[in-house]
JSON list of C-alpha atoms in Angstrom, two decimals:
[
{"chain": "A", "resi": 1, "resn": "MET", "atom": "CA", "xyz": [107.47, 86.92, 79.51]},
{"chain": "A", "resi": 2, "resn": "THR", "atom": "CA", "xyz": [105.15, 87.11, 82.51]},
{"chain": "A", "resi": 3, "resn": "GLU", "atom": "CA", "xyz": [105.37, 84.21, 84.95]},
{"chain": "A", "resi": 4, "resn": "ARG", "atom": "CA", "xyz": [102.04, 82.39, 85.28]},
{"chain": "A", "resi": 5, "resn": "VAL", "atom": "CA", "xyz": [101.30, 81.11, 88.78]},
{"chain": "A", "resi": 6, "resn": "ALA", "atom": "CA", "xyz": [98.59, 79.34, 90.73]},
{"chain": "A", "resi": 7, "resn": "ILE", "atom": "CA", "xyz": [97.79, 80.03, 94.37]},
{"chain": "A", "resi": 8, "resn": "TYR", "atom": "CA", "xyz": [96.93, 77.34, 96.90]},
{"chain": "A", "resi": 9, "resn": "ALA", "atom": "CA", "xyz": [95.33, 78.21, 100.25]},
{"chain": "A", "resi": 10, "resn": "ARG", "atom": "CA", "xyz": [93.99, 75.99, 103.03]},
{"chain": "A", "resi": 11, "resn": "GLY", "atom": "CA", "xyz": [92.19, 76.51, 106.31]},
{"chain": "A", "resi": 12, "resn": "SER", "atom": "CA", "xyz": [91.51, 73.55, 108.55]},
{"chain": "A", "resi": 13, "resn": "THR", "atom": "CA", "xyz": [89.18, 74.67, 111.34]},
{"chain": "A", "resi": 14, "resn": "ASP", "atom": "CA", "xyz": [86.05, 76.69, 111.90]},
{"chain": "A", "resi": 15, "resn": "GLU", "atom": "CA", "xyz": [88.14, 79.07, 114.00]},
{"chain": "A", "resi": 16, "resn": "GLN", "atom": "CA", "xyz": [90.48, 79.69, 111.08]},
{"chain": "A", "resi": 17, "resn": "SER", "atom": "CA", "xyz": [87.50, 80.19, 108.75]},
{"chain": "A", "resi": 18, "resn": "GLU", "atom": "CA", "xyz": [86.00, 82.76, 111.12]},
{"chain": "A", "resi": 19, "resn": "LYS", "atom": "CA", "xyz": [89.29, 84.68, 111.11]},
{"chain": "A", "resi": 20, "resn": "GLN", "atom": "CA", "xyz": [89.22, 84.59, 107.29]},
{"chain": "A", "resi": 21, "resn": "THR", "atom": "CA", "xyz": [92.53, 82.78, 107.21]},
{"chain": "A", "resi": 22, "resn": "ILE", "atom": "CA", "xyz": [92.07, 81.74, 103.59]},
{"chain": "A", "resi": 23, "resn": "GLN", "atom": "CA", "xyz": [91.19, 85.30, 102.63]},
{"chain": "A", "resi": 24, "resn": "ASN", "atom": "CA", "xyz": [94.28, 86.57, 104.43]},
{"chain": "A", "resi": 25, "resn": "GLN", "atom": "CA", "xyz": [96.42, 84.01, 102.60]},
{"chain": "A", "resi": 26, "resn": "LEU", "atom": "CA", "xyz": [94.93, 85.06, 99.26]},
{"chain": "A", "resi": 27, "resn": "THR", "atom": "CA", "xyz": [95.44, 88.75, 99.98]},
{"chain": "A", "resi": 28, "resn": "ALA", "atom": "CA", "xyz": [99.12, 88.21, 100.80]},
{"chain": "A", "resi": 29, "resn": "CYS", "atom": "CA", "xyz": [99.75, 85.91, 97.83]},
{"chain": "A", "resi": 30, "resn": "ARG", "atom": "CA", "xyz": [97.97, 88.24, 95.39]},
{"chain": "A", "resi": 31, "resn": "ALA", "atom": "CA", "xyz": [100.00, 91.21, 96.67]},
{"chain": "A", "resi": 32, "resn": "HIS", "atom": "CA", "xyz": [103.22, 89.22, 96.26]},
{"chain": "A", "resi": 33, "resn": "CYS", "atom": "CA", "xyz": [102.31, 88.32, 92.67]},
{"chain": "A", "resi": 34, "resn": "LEU", "atom": "CA", "xyz": [101.47, 91.93, 91.89]},
{"chain": "A", "resi": 35, "resn": "LYS", "atom": "CA", "xyz": [104.82, 93.07, 93.32]},
{"chain": "A", "resi": 36, "resn": "LEU", "atom": "CA", "xyz": [106.70, 90.53, 91.18]},
{"chain": "A", "resi": 37, "resn": "GLY", "atom": "CA", "xyz": [104.59, 91.08, 88.08]},
{"chain": "A", "resi": 38, "resn": "CYS", "atom": "CA", "xyz": [103.27, 87.50, 88.00]},
{"chain": "A", "resi": 39, "resn": "GLU", "atom": "CA", "xyz": [99.96, 86.58, 86.40]},
{"chain": "A", "resi": 40, "resn": "ILE", "atom": "CA", "xyz": [97.63, 84.55, 88.63]},
{"chain": "A", "resi": 41, "resn": "VAL", "atom": "CA", "xyz": [95.90, 82.02, 86.41]},
{"chain": "A", "resi": 42, "resn": "ALA", "atom": "CA", "xyz": [94.19, 79.87, 89.06]},
{"chain": "A", "resi": 43, "resn": "GLU", "atom": "CA", "xyz": [93.39, 79.75, 92.75]},
{"chain": "A", "resi": 44, "resn": "PHE", "atom": "CA", "xyz": [92.77, 76.52, 94.67]},
{"chain": "A", "resi": 45, "resn": "LEU", "atom": "CA", "xyz": [91.12, 76.84, 98.08]},
{"chain": "A", "resi": 46, "resn": "ASP", "atom": "CA", "xyz": [90.62, 73.95, 100.50]},
{"chain": "A", "resi": 47, "resn": "GLU", "atom": "CA", "xyz": [88.46, 75.24, 103.32]},
{"chain": "A", "resi": 48, "resn": "GLY", "atom": "CA", "xyz": [87.91, 73.10, 106.41]},
{"chain": "A", "resi": 49, "resn": "VAL", "atom": "CA", "xyz": [90.50, 70.49, 105.36]},
{"chain": "A", "resi": 50, "resn": "SER", "atom": "CA", "xyz": [93.08, 69.24, 107.85]},
{"chain": "A", "resi": 51, "resn": "GLY", "atom": "CA", "xyz": [96.76, 69.34, 106.98]},
{"chain": "A", "resi": 52, "resn": "ALA", "atom": "CA", "xyz": [96.82, 65.65, 107.93]},
{"chain": "A", "resi": 53, "resn": "VAL", "atom": "CA", "xyz": [94.78, 64.80, 104.82]},
{"chain": "A", "resi": 54, "resn": "PRO", "atom": "CA", "xyz": [97.16, 63.92, 101.98]},
{"chain": "A", "resi": 55, "resn": "PHE", "atom": "CA", "xyz": [97.35, 66.68, 99.39]},
{"chain": "A", "resi": 56, "resn": "ASP", "atom": "CA", "xyz": [96.05, 64.49, 96.56]},
{"chain": "A", "resi": 57, "resn": "GLN", "atom": "CA", "xyz": [92.99, 63.55, 98.64]},
{"chain": "A", "resi": 58, "resn": "ARG", "atom": "CA", "xyz": [91.86, 67.13, 99.25]},
{"chain": "A", "resi": 59, "resn": "PRO", "atom": "CA", "xyz": [89.26, 68.41, 96.77]},
{"chain": "A", "resi": 60, "resn": "GLU", "atom": "CA", "xyz": [91.29, 71.40, 95.57]},
{"chain": "A", "resi": 61, "resn": "GLY", "atom": "CA", "xyz": [94.68, 69.78, 96.11]},
{"chain": "A", "resi": 62, "resn": "LYS", "atom": "CA", "xyz": [93.63, 66.97, 93.78]},
{"chain": "A", "resi": 63, "resn": "ARG", "atom": "CA", "xyz": [92.26, 69.46, 91.25]},
{"chain": "A", "resi": 64, "resn": "LEU", "atom": "CA", "xyz": [95.50, 71.48, 91.38]},
{"chain": "A", "resi": 65, "resn": "LEU", "atom": "CA", "xyz": [97.53, 68.37, 90.58]},
{"chain": "A", "resi": 66, "resn": "GLU", "atom": "CA", "xyz": [95.22, 67.52, 87.68]},
{"chain": "A", "resi": 67, "resn": "VAL", "atom": "CA", "xyz": [95.32, 71.06, 86.23]},
{"chain": "A", "resi": 68, "resn": "ALA", "atom": "CA", "xyz": [99.11, 71.23, 86.64]},
{"chain": "A", "resi": 69, "resn": "GLY", "atom": "CA", "xyz": [99.38, 68.63, 83.90]},
{"chain": "A", "resi": 70, "resn": "ASP", "atom": "CA", "xyz": [97.87, 71.12, 81.47]},
{"chain": "A", "resi": 71, "resn": "LYS", "atom": "CA", "xyz": [100.88, 73.43, 82.05]},
{"chain": "A", "resi": 72, "resn": "LEU", "atom": "CA", "xyz": [98.72, 76.53, 82.53]},
{"chain": "A", "resi": 73, "resn": "PHE", "atom": "CA", "xyz": [101.15, 77.72, 85.24]},
{"chain": "A", "resi": 74, "resn": "SER", "atom": "CA", "xyz": [104.80, 77.14, 86.08]},
{"chain": "A", "resi": 75, "resn": "LYS", "atom": "CA", "xyz": [104.70, 77.70, 89.85]},
{"chain": "A", "resi": 76, "resn": "VAL", "atom": "CA", "xyz": [102.34, 77.33, 92.80]},
{"chain": "A", "resi": 77, "resn": "LEU", "atom": "CA", "xyz": [102.45, 80.00, 95.49]},
{"chain": "A", "resi": 78, "resn": "VAL", "atom": "CA", "xyz": [101.40, 79.29, 99.08]},
{"chain": "A", "resi": 79, "resn": "TYR", "atom": "CA", "xyz": [101.38, 81.71, 101.98]},
{"chain": "A", "resi": 80, "resn": "CYS", "atom": "CA", "xyz": [103.28, 79.30, 104.22]},
{"chain": "A", "resi": 81, "resn": "VAL", "atom": "CA", "xyz": [104.59, 75.78, 103.68]},
{"chain": "A", "resi": 82, "resn": "ASP", "atom": "CA", "xyz": [102.35, 74.45, 106.48]},
{"chain": "A", "resi": 83, "resn": "ARG", "atom": "CA", "xyz": [99.33, 75.09, 104.23]},
{"chain": "A", "resi": 84, "resn": "LEU", "atom": "CA", "xyz": [100.55, 72.16, 102.12]},
{"chain": "A", "resi": 85, "resn": "GLY", "atom": "CA", "xyz": [100.47, 69.76, 105.06]},
{"chain": "A", "resi": 86, "resn": "ARG", "atom": "CA", "xyz": [101.77, 68.83, 108.45]},
{"chain": "A", "resi": 87, "resn": "ASP", "atom": "CA", "xyz": [104.69, 66.84, 107.06]},
{"chain": "A", "resi": 88, "resn": "VAL", "atom": "CA", "xyz": [106.72, 69.18, 104.85]},
{"chain": "A", "resi": 89, "resn": "VAL", "atom": "CA", "xyz": [108.69, 66.25, 103.42]},
{"chain": "A", "resi": 90, "resn": "GLU", "atom": "CA", "xyz": [105.48, 64.74, 102.05]}
]
């Protein structure tokens, strides 16, 4: 059975947006899923949102948590753990 995953990407500054940081994250995550044979069922992109903002208070972070309850995917892939927030414990 094919693993169904969601991708989460975040960019916090105008500088990161200009360098297409979110696009770079998506490209890497999509390639990883293709390599592993995973099906991407959703992508959640928070552009211009600081890592200091709690995950559940970000527009797409909040939506990801809501959609996760529907069990459409079993894992969430991020390019790097710092995209989730500044405090990795949180």
